[in-house]
Every structure is written in structure tokens, then in C-alpha cells.
Tab-separated table of C-alpha atoms in Angstrom:
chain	number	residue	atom	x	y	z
A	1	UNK	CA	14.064	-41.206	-41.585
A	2	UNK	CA	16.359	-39.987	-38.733
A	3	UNK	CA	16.151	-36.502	-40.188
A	4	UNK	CA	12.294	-36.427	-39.778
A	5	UNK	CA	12.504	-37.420	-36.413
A	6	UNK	CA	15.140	-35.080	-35.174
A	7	UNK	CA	13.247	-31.985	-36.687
A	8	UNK	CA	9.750	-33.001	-35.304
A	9	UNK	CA	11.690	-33.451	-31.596
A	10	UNK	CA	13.505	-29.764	-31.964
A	11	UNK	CA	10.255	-28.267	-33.187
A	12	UNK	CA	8.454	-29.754	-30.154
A	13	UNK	CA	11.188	-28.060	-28.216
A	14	UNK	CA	10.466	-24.534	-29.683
A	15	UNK	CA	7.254	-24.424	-28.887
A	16	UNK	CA	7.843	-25.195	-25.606
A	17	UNK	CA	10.130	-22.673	-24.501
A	18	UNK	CA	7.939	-20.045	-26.329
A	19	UNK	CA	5.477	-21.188	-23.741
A	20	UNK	CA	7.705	-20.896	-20.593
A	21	UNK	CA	8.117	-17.240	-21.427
A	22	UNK	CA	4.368	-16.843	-22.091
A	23	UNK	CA	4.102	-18.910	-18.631
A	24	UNK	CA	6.592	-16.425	-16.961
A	25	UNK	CA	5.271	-13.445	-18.489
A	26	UNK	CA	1.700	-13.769	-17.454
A	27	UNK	CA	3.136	-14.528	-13.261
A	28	UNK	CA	5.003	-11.303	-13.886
A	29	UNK	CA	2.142	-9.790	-14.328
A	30	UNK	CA	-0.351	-11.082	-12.478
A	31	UNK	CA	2.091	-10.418	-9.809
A	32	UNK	CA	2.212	-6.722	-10.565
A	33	UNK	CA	-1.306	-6.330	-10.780
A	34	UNK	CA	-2.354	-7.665	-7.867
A	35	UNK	CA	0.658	-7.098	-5.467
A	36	UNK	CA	2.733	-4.670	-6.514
A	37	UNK	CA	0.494	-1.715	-7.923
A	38	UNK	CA	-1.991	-1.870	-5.324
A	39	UNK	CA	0.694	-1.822	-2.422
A	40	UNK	CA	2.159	1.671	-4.596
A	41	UNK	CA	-1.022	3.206	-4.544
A	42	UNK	CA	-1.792	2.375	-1.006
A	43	UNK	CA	1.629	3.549	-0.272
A	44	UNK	CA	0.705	7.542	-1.863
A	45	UNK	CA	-2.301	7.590	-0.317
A	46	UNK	CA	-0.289	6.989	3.202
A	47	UNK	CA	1.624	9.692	2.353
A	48	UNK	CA	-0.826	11.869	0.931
A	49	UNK	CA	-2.655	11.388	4.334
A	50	UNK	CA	0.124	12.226	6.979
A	51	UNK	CA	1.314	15.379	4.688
A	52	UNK	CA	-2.125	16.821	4.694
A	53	UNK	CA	-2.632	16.199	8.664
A	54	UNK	CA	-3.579	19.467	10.492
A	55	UNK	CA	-5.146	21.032	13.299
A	56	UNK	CA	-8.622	19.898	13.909
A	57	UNK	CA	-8.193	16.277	11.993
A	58	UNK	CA	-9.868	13.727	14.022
A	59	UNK	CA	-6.938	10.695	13.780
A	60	UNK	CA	-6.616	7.144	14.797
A	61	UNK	CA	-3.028	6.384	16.122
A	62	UNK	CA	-1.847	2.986	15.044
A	63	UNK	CA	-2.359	1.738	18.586
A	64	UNK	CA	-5.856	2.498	18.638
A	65	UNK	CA	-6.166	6.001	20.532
A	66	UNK	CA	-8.669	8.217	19.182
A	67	UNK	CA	-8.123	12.074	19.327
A	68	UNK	CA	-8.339	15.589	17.433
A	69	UNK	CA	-4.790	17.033	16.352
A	70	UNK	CA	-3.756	19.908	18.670
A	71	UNK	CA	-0.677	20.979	16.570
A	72	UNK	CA	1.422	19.849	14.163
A	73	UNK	CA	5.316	20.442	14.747
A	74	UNK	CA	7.413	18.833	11.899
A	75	UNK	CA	7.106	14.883	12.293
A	76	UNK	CA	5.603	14.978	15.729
A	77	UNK	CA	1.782	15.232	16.132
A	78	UNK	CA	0.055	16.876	19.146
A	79	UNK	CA	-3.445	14.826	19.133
A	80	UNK	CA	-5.635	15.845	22.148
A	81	UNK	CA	-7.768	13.196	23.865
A	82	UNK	CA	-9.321	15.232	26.122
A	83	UNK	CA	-9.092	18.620	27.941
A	84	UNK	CA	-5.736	19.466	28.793
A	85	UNK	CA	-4.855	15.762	27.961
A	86	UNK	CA	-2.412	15.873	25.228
A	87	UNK	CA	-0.063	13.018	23.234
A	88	UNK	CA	2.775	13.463	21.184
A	89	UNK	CA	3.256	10.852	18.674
A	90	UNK	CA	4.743	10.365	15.303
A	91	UNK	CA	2.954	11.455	11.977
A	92	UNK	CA	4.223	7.570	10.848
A	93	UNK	CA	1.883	6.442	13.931
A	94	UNK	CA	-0.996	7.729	12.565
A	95	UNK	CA	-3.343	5.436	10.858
A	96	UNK	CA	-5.046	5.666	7.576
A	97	UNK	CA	-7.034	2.958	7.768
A	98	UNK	CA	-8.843	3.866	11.221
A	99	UNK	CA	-8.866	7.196	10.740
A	100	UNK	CA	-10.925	6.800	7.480
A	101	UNK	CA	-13.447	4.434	9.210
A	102	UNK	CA	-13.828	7.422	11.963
A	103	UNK	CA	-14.625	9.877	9.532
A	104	UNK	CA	-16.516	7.682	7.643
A	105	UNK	CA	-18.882	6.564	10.424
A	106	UNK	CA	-19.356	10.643	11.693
């Protein structure tokens, strides 16, 4: 009689650890999914975008300036806002966001 009842109570217990893993598993990846792989791929496009930058590129700076690239000099970006107006900024400070709703509206 005890026997019965201590193998129906550690078979119980089994089955629930097999579903804590399960549990755990699936908010892994779930997680990955919809966190983690988009953020990568976000993350090459970013990079994809500032490596291809060059002159002509109509660009939206992270603060919101709008201007055509003048030259490009190593990390530094010459974008032109107007005539003989010219701002040096950062390649990081360019955004890809913006700039794709810029071209996208043209």
C-alpha cells in the first residue's frame, strides 16, 4: 500500500520537471525569436548602411538634420545642407531609419 503511493507521487514528480524544461525551452525561444534575431538583423543592416554611405546619399543624422553627403573621410561624414553650408558628423550619427523614410517618400 505505501509502495503504490510513493511511486504514483515520484511519477507525478517526473512529469513535472519534464514540463519545466519544456516551459523553459519554449521562453528561450520565444525570446530569441522575437528579441534577439530581429535586433541581429537590424544590427547588419546598420552596418551595411553606414559602410555603403557615399557621396551624393541623401542622409538623416540622428538629430534630425537632413542633407546630401559631401565626402566621406574615414568615420567622419561631410553632409551638405546647403551651399557652402557643410557638417561634419559621425558615420554612427547617421540614421537608418530616417534616412530610409527620405528615400522612400522621393
Amino acid at each position: 500500500m505505501y509502495h503504490s503511493l510513493l511511486l504514483q507521487v515520484d511519477g507525478g514528480a517526473g512529469s513535472g520537471i519534464m514540463g519545466q524544461v519544456f516551459l523553459f525551452g519554449s521562453i528561450i525561444l520565444i525570446m530569441y525569436f522575437f528579441m534577439i534575431r530581429p535586433q541581429q538583423k537590424k544590427q547588419k543592416e546598420t552596418t551595411k548602411f553606414i559602410s555603403e554611405i557615399k557621396k551624393g546619399d541623401h542622409v538623416v543624422t540622428v538629430g534630425g538634420i537632413h542633407g546630401k553627403v559631401f565626402s566621406v573621410e574615414g568615420d567622419l561624414v561631410f553632409v551638405e545642407l546647403d551651399k557652402g553650408m557643410k557638417l561634419k558628423v559621425e558615420k554612427s550619427a547617421l540614421s537608418l531609419d530616417y534616412t530610409k523614410k527620405l528615400n522612400n517618400a522621393k
